[in-house]
Coordinates of C-alpha atoms in Angstrom, one line a residue:
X27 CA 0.0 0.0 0.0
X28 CA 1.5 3.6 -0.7
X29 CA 2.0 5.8 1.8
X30 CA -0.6 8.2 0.6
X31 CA -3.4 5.7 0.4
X32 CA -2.5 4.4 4.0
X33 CA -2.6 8.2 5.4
X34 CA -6.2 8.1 3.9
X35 CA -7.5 5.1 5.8
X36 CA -6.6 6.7 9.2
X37 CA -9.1 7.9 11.3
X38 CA -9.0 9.6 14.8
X39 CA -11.2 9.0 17.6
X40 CA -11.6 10.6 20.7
X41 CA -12.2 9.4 24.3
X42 CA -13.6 11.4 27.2
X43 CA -13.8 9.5 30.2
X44 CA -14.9 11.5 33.5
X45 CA -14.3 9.0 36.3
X46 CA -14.9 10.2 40.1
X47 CA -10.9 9.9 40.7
X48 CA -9.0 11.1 37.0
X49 CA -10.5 12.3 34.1
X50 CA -8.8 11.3 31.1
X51 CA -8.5 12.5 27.5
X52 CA -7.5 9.3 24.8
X53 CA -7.1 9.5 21.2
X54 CA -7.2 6.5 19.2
X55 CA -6.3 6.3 15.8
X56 CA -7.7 3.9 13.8
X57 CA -6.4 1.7 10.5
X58 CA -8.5 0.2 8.2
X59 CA -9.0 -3.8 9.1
X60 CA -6.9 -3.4 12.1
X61 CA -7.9 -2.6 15.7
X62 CA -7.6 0.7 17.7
X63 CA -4.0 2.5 18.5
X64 CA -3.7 4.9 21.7
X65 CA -1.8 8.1 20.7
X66 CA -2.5 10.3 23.0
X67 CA -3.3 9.7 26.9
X68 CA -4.0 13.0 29.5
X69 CA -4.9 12.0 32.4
X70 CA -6.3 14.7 35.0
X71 CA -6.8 14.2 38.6
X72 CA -9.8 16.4 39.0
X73 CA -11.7 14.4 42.0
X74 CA -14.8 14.9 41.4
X75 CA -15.9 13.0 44.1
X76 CA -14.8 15.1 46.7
X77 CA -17.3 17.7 45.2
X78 CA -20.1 15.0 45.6
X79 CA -22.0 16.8 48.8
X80 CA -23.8 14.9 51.3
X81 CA -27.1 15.4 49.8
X82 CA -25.7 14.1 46.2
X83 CA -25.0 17.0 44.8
X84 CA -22.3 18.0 43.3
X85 CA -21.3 21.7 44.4
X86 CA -20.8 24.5 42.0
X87 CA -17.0 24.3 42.4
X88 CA -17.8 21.0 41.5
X89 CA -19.3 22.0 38.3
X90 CA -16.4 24.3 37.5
X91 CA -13.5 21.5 38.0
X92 CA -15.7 19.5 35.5
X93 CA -15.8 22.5 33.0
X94 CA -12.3 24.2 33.3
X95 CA -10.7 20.3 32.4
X96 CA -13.5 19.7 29.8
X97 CA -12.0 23.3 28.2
X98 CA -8.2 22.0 28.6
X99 CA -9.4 18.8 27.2
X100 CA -10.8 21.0 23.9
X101 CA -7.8 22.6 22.8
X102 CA -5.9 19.4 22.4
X103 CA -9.1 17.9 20.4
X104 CA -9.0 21.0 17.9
X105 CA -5.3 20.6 17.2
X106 CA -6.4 16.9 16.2
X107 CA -9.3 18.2 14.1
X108 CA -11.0 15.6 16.1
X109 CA -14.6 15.1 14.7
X110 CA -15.3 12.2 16.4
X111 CA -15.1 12.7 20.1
X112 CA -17.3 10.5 22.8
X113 CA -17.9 11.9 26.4
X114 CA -19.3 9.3 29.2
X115 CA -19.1 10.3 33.1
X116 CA -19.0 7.3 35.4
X117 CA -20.4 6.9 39.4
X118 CA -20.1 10.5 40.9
X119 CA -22.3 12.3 38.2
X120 CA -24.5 9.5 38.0
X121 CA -25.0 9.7 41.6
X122 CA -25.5 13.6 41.2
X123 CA -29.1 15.0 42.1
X124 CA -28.3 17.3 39.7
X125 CA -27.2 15.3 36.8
X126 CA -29.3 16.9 34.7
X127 CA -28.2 20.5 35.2
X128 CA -24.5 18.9 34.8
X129 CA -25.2 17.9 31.3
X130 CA -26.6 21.0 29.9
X131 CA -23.7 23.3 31.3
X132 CA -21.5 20.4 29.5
X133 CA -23.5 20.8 26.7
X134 CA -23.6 24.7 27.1
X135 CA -20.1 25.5 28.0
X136 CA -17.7 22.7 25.9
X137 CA -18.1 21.6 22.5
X138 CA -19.0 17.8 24.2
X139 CA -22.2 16.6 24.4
X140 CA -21.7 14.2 28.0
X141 CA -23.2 10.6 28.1
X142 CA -23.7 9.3 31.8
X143 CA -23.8 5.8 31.6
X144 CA -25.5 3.4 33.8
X145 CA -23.8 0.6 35.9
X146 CA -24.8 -1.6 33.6
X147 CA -23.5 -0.1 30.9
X148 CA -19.9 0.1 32.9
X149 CA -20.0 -3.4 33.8
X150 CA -20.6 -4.1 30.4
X151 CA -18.0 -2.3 28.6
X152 CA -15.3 -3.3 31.0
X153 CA -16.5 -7.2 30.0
X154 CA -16.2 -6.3 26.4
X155 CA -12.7 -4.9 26.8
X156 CA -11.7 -7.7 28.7
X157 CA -12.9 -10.4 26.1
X158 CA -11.7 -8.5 23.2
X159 CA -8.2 -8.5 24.2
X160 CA -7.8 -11.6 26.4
X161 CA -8.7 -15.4 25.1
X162 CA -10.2 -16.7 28.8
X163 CA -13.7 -17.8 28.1
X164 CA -14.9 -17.9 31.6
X165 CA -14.0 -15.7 34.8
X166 CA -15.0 -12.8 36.7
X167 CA -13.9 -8.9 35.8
X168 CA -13.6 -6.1 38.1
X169 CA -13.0 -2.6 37.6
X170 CA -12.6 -0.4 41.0
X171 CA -13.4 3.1 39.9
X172 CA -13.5 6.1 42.4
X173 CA -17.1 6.2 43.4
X174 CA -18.4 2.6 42.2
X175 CA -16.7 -0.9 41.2
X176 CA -18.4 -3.3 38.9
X177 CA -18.1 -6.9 38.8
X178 CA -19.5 -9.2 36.3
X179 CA -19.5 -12.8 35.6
X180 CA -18.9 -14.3 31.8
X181 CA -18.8 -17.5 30.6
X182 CA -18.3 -19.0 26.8
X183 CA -17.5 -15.1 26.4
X184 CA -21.0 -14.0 27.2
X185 CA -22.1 -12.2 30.1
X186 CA -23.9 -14.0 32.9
X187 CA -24.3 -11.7 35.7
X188 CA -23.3 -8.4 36.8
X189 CA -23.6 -6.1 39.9
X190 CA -22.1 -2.7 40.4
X191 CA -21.0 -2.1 44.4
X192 CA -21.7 1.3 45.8
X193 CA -18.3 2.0 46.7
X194 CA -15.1 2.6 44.7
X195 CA -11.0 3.2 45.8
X196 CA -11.7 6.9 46.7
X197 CA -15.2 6.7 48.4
X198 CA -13.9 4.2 50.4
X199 CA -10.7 6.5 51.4
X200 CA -13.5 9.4 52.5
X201 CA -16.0 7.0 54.6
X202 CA -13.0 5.1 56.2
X203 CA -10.2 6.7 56.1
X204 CA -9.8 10.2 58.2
X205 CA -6.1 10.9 57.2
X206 CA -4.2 9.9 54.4
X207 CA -3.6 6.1 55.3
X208 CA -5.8 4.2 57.1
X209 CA -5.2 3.5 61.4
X210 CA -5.6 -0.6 62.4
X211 CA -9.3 0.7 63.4
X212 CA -10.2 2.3 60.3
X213 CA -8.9 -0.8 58.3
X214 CA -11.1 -3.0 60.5
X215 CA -13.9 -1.0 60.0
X216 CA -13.5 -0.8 56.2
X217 CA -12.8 -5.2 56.0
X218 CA -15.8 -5.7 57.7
X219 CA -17.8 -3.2 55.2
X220 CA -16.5 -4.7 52.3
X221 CA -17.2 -8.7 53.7
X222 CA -21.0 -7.5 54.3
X223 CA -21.2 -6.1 50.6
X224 CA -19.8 -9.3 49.5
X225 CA -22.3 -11.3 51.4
X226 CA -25.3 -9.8 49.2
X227 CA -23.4 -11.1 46.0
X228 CA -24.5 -15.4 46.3
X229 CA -23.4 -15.9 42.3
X230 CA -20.1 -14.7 42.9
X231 CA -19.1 -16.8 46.4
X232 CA -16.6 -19.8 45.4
X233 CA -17.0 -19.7 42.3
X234 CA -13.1 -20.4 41.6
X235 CA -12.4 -18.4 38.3
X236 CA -9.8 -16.3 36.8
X237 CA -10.2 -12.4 37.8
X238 CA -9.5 -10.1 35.6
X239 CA -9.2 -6.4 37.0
X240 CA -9.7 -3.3 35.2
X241 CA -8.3 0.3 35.9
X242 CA -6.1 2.4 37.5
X243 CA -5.8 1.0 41.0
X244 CA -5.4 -2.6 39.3
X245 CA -2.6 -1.4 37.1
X246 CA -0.8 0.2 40.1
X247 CA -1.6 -3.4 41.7
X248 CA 0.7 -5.0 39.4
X249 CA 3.2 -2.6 39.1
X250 CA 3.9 -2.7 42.2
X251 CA 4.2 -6.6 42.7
X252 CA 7.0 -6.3 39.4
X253 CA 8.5 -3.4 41.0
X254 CA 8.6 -6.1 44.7
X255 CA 9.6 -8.7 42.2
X256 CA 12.0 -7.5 40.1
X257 CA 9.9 -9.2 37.1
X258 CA 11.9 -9.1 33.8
X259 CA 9.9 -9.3 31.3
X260 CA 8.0 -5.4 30.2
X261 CA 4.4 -4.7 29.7
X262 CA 1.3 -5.1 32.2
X263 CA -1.5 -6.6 30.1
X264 CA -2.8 -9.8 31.2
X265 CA 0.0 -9.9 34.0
X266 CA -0.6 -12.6 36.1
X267 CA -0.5 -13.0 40.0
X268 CA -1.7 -15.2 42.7
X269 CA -4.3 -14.2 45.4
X270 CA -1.5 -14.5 47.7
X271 CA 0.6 -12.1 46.0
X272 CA -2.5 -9.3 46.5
X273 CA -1.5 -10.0 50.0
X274 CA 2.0 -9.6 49.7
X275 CA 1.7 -6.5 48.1
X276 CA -0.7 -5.5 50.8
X277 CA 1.7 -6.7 53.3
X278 CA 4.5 -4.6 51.9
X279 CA 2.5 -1.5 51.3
X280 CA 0.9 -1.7 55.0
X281 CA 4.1 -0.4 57.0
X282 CA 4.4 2.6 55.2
X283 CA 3.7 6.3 55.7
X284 CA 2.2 7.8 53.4
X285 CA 5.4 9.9 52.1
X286 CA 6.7 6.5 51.9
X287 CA 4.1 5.5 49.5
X288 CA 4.1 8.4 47.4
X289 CA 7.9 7.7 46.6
X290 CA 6.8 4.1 45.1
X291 CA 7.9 2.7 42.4
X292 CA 5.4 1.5 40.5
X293 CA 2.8 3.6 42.2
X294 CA 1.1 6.5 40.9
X295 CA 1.4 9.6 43.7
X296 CA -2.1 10.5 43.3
X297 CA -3.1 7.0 44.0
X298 CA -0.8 6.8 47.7
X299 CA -3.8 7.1 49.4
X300 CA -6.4 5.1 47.9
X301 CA -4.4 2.4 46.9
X302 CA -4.8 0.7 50.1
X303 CA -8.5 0.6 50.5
X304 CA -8.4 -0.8 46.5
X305 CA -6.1 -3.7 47.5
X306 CA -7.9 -4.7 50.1
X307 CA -11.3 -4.9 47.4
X308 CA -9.0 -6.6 45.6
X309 CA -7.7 -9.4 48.4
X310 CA -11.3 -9.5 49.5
X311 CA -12.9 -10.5 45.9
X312 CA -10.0 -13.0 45.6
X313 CA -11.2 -15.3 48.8
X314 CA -14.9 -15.1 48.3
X315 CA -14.8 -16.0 45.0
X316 CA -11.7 -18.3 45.7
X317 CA -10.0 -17.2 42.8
X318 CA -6.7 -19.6 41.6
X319 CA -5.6 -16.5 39.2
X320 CA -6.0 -12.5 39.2
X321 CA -5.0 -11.1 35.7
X322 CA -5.2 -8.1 34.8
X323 CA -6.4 -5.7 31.4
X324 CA -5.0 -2.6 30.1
X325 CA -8.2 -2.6 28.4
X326 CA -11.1 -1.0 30.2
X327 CA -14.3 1.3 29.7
X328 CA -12.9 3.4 27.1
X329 CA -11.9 0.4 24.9
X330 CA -15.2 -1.4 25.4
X331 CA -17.3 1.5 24.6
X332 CA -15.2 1.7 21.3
X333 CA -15.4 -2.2 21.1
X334 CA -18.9 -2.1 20.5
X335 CA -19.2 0.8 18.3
X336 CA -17.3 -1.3 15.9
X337 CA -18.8 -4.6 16.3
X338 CA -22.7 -3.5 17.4
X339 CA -22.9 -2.9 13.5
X340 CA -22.1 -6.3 12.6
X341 CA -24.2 -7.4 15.4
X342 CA -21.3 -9.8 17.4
X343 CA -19.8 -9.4 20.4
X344 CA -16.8 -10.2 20.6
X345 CA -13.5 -11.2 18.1
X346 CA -13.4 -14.8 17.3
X347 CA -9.6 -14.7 17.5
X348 CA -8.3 -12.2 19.9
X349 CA -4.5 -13.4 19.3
X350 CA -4.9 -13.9 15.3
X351 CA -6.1 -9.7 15.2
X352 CA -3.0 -9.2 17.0
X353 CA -0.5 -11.0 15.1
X354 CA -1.9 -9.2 11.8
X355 CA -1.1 -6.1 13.7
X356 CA 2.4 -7.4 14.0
X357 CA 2.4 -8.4 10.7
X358 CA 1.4 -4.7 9.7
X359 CA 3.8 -2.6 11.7
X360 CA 6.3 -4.4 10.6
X361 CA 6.0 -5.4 7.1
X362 CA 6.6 -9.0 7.4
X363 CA 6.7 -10.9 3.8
X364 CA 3.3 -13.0 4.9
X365 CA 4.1 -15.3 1.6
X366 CA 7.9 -16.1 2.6
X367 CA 7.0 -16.8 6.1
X368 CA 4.2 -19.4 5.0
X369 CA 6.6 -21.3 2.7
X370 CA 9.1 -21.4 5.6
X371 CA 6.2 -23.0 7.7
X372 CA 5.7 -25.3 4.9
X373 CA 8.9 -26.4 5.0
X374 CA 9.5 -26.6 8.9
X375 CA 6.4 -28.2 9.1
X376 CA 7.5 -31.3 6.0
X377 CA 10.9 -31.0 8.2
X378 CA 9.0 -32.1 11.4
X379 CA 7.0 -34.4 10.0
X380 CA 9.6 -36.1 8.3
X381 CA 12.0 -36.0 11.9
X382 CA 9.6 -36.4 14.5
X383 CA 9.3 -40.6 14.5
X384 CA 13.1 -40.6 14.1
X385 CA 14.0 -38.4 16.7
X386 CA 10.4 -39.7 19.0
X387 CA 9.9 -36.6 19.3
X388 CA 6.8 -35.9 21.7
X389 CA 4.4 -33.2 20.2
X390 CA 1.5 -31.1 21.4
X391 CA -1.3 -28.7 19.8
X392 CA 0.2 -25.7 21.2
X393 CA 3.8 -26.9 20.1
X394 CA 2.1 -26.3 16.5
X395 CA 0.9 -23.2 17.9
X396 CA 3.7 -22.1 18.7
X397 CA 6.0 -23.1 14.9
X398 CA 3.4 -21.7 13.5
X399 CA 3.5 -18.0 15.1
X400 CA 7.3 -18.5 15.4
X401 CA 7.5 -18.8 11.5
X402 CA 6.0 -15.6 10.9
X403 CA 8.0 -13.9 13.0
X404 CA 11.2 -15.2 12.8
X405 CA 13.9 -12.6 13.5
X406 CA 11.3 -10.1 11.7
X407 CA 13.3 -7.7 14.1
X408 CA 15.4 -6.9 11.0
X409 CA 12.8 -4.9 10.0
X410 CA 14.8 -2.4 12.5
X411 CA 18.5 -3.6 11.8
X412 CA 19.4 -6.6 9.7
X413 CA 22.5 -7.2 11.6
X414 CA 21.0 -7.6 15.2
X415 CA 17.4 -8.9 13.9
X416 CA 17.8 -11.8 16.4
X417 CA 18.4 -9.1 19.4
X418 CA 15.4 -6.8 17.9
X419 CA 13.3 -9.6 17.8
X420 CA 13.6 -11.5 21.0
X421 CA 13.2 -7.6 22.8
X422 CA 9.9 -6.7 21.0
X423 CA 8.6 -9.9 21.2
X424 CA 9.1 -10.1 24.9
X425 CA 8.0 -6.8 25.8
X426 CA 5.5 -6.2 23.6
X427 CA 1.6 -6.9 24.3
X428 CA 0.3 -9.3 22.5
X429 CA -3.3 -9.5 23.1
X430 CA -4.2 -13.0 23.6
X431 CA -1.0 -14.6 24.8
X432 CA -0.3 -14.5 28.4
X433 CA 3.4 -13.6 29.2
X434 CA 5.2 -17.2 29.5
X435 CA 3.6 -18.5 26.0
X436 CA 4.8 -14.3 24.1
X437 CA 8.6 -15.2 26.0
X438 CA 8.4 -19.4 24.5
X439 CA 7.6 -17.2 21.1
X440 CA 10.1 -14.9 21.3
X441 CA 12.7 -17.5 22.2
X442 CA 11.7 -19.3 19.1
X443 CA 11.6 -16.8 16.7
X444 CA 14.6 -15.0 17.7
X445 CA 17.1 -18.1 17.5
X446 CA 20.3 -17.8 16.4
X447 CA 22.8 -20.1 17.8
X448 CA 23.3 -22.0 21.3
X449 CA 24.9 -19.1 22.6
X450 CA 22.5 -16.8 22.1
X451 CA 19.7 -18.8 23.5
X452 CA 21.6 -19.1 27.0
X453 CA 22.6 -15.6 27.2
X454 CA 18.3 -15.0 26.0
X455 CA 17.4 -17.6 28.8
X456 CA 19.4 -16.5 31.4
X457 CA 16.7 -14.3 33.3
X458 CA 14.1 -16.8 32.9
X459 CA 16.3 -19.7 33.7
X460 CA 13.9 -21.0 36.1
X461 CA 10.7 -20.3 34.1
X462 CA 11.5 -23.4 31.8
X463 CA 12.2 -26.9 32.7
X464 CA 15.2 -28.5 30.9
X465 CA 13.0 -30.3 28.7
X466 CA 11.1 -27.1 27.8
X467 CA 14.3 -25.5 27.1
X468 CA 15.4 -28.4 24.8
X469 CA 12.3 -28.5 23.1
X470 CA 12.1 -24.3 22.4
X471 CA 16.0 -24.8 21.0
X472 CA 14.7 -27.7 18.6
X473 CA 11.6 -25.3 17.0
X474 CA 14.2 -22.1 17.2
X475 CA 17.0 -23.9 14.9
X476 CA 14.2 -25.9 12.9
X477 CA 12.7 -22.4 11.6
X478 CA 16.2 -21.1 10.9
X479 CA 17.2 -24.5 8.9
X480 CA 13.7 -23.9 7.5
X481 CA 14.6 -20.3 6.5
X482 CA 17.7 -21.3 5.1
X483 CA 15.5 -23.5 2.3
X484 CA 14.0 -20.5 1.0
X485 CA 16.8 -18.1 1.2
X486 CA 16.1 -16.1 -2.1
X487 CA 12.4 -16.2 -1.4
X488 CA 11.6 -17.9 -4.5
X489 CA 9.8 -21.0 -3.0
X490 CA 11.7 -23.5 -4.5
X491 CA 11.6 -26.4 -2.2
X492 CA 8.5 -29.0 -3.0
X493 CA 9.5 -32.0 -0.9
X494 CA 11.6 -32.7 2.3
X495 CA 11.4 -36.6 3.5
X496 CA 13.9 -38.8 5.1
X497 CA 15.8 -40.8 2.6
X498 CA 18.2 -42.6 4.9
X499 CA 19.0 -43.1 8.8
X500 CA 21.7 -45.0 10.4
X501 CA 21.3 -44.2 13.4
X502 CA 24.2 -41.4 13.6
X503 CA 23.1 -39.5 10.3
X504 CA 20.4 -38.9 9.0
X505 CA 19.9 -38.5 5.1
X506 CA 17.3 -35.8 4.0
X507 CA 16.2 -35.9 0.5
X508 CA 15.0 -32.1 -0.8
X509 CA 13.5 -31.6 -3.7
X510 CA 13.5 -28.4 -5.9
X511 CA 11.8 -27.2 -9.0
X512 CA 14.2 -24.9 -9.9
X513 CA 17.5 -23.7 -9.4
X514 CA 18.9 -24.2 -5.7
X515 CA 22.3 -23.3 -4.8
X516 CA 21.8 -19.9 -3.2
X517 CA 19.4 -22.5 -0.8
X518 CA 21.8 -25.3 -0.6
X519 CA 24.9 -23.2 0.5
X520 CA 22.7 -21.4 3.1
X521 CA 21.2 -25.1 4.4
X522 CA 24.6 -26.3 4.6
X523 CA 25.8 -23.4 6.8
X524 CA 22.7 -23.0 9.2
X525 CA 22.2 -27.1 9.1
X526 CA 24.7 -27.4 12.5
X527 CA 22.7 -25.6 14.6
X528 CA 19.8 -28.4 14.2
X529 CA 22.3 -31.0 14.4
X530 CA 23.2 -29.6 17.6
X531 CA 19.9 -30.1 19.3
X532 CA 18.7 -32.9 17.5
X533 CA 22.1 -34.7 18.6
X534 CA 22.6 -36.6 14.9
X535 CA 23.9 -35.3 11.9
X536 CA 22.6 -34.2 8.6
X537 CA 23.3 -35.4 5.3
X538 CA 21.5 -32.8 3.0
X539 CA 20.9 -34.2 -1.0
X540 CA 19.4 -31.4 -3.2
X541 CA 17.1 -32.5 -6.0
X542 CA 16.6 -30.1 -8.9
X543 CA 12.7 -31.6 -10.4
X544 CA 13.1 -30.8 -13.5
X545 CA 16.7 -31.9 -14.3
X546 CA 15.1 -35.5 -12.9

């Protein structure tokens, strides 16, 4: 595609989302057949919800914090030329008595029209983000907002039940919390108001599912535990911990003044002193519902209100293949030669099928899986530098979300498709030594120097090679007969040369016998 037909297909969205803690300013730009890109992120903390009086109203200077950010927010729209700009307020305007009188001066005073949504609505958008960019068909979401946190229940990727809890991370700081961390007493008195809201919620008790969190105070959540951790690998999306590491982090945070806290890493300072009362939601949720896994999403309201502008059209729900849309991203950003990478799986997969009953080779779906993602990425890091593709690739790979693949399969993939010798590989490994078993390791090494052996057969990109099998094996060597329908020297000098690398793993050695088709 040129570049000025590409530029056309482009389009900019805009995403106002007033939340009773931040309000935040997104824009998304959009490709044609690909999925939404954020490009710009402002985040203000305007807390709303200290405005929020005790009659529900939210007070004039209220009104004005609402306005003067909704202004800030339209300069920065008008230098996009943004056309396309949604506004939705969450819990404390909802809760307003004077919600209506809110949306007029909105309406009145900014060039956004404002769309308070309803808790179901909320709920529902955090489940559509959460199923559009993760590939777990049943579990629970949460998203802890400032003045309410919704929690829904999905399974086969459709939503089952939902309830939105009258409290969020910051209301819970104002009711409980008289300074800005909360005394023994306060947190006593906060546990035991969070257990009885629980208590109301029978479809959630035990039900022993993944939980996926949404939003701000989850993200801080899981920096914090790969701050406490040291965790190697970059990116946050569908990070995974253990209930008993939302207690560890609680644990650790406990102690702490609230200076201390504030000087986090991994901790946002507006969040010092509501991050507490959020953990504890958090630790709470995890035993009544008996959780084995809490994961969280990147992806939240503002995605699933753009998730199902896109698909209510088309009247589905959800993307079949949450990994497959982002591997085509992949594949777009960086240009990859989708015809040359589908040979080399050919090849690798005639290879494999021709090696694994001599080598007994045990083999799994997701070993497939994984060739098969492997070959279209394989050191497609050159796209940056030819020279240290294998470097490039293993680092993007590893710290790059990849929507659909949980963070031990995207490091299996990027030690595949990044593999360049023995060396390398231990040097890659080191870090994540104890991540792998010895078998895994051996295994990941045999698909890494397969697909470079593989990508050695189609060297000049011509697709020459029609048939790999087995000719001979004595036990020591192993003959490979390789069949070409047209010239194949370019391919056989490069076999020869990369062919050690396999031999290495595969602990026999190859006897390579090129076959030009026609000349038989």
């Amino acid at each position: 595609m040129v570049k000025g037909v590409e530029e056309t297909l482009k389009t900019k969205y805009g995403m106002i989302d007033i939340g009773s803690n931040t309000m935040r300013l997104v824009i998304y730009e959009h490709n044609q057949g690909l999925r939404f890109k954020e490009i710009e992120n402002i985040k203000i903390v305007a807390r709303l919800r200290n405005y929020l009086n005790k009659e529900n109203v939210l007070t004039e200077e209220g009104i004005s914090v609402l306005l003067n950010t909704l202004q800030s927010f339209e300069s920065i729209t008008k230098h996009h030329d943004l056309n396309h700009v949604k506004c939705v307020a969450t819990a404390t305007v909802r809760q307003a008595k004077n919600v209506e009188e809110i949306k007029k001066r909105v309406a009145l005073e900014t060039d956004f029209h404002m769309n308070v949504i309803t808790e179901f609505e909320e709920a529902y958008y955090g489940f559509l983000a959460v199923i559009n960019s993760t590939e777990i068909t049943e579990g629970i979401t949460i998203d802890i907002g400032g003045g309410s946190t919704e929690v829904t229940y999905f399974q086969n990727r459709k939503l089952v039940e939902f309830h939105s809890f009258p409290f969020g991370a910051l209301s819970l700081k104002l009711n409980f919390v008289q300074g800005d961390v909360p005394t023994v007493a306060e947190y006593e008195e906060m546990k035991n108001y969070l257990h009885s809201q629980l208590e109301e919620i029978p479809w959630l008790r035990s039900r022993r599912l993944p939980i996926i969190a949404i939003g701000g105070s989850a993200r801080n959540a899981a920096q914090l535990h790969q701050s406490f951790t040291n965790y190697p690998l970059g990116g946050l999306h569908q990070y995974e911990m253990k209930p008993e590491d939302i207690t560890y982090v609680s644990q650790k945070l406990c102690p702490l003044s609230y200076e201390q806290l504030q000087g986090m890493d991994g901790l946002s300072k507006d969040r010092a002193d509501t991050i507490l009362p959020a953990i504890e939601v958090f630790r709470q949720i995890c035993e009544y519902s008996d959780a084995p896994l809490f994961m969280l999403s990147r992806k939240g309201l503002r995605e699933g209100v753009f998730f199902d502008e896109i698909m209510r059209p088309l009247n589905i729900e959800s993307f079949p293949h949450v990994a497959r849309e982002s591997f085509q991203a992949l594949i777009y950003d960086f240009e990859i030669d989708t015809e040359h990478a589908k040979q080399v799986l050919t090849i690798a997969m005639s290879m494999l099928d021709s090696l694994k009953e001599v080598l007994q080779l045990s083999w799994e779906e997701e070993d497939w899986l994984l060739l098969k993602r492997g070959a279209y990425l394989f050191h497609f890091g050159q796209y940056i530098d030819s020279e240290s593709s294998s470097q490039h690739t293993f680092n993007i790979i590893a710290n790059r979300t990849i929507e659909g693949v949980r963070h031990r399969d995207r490091l299996k993939l990027a030690f595949v498709s990044s593999y360049k010798g023995k060396g390398v590989f231990r040097q890659y490994m080191e870090p994540y030594g104890r991540w792998f078993t010895k078998d895994e390791q051996r295994k990941l090494r045999f698909l890494g120097a397969l697909l470079k052996f593989s990508y050695s057969l189609n060297a000049t990109k011509r697709n020459i090679v029609e048939e790999i099998r087995v000719k001979q094996d004595n036990g020591n060597t192993v003959e490979l007969y390789i069949s070409c329908r047209d010239e194949y020297r370019a391919e056989e000098y490069q076999a020869e040369k990369q062919k050690k690398h396999l031999e290495k793993v595969i602990k026999r050695n190859l006897k390579l016998e090129f076959v030009n088709k026609i000349e038989v």
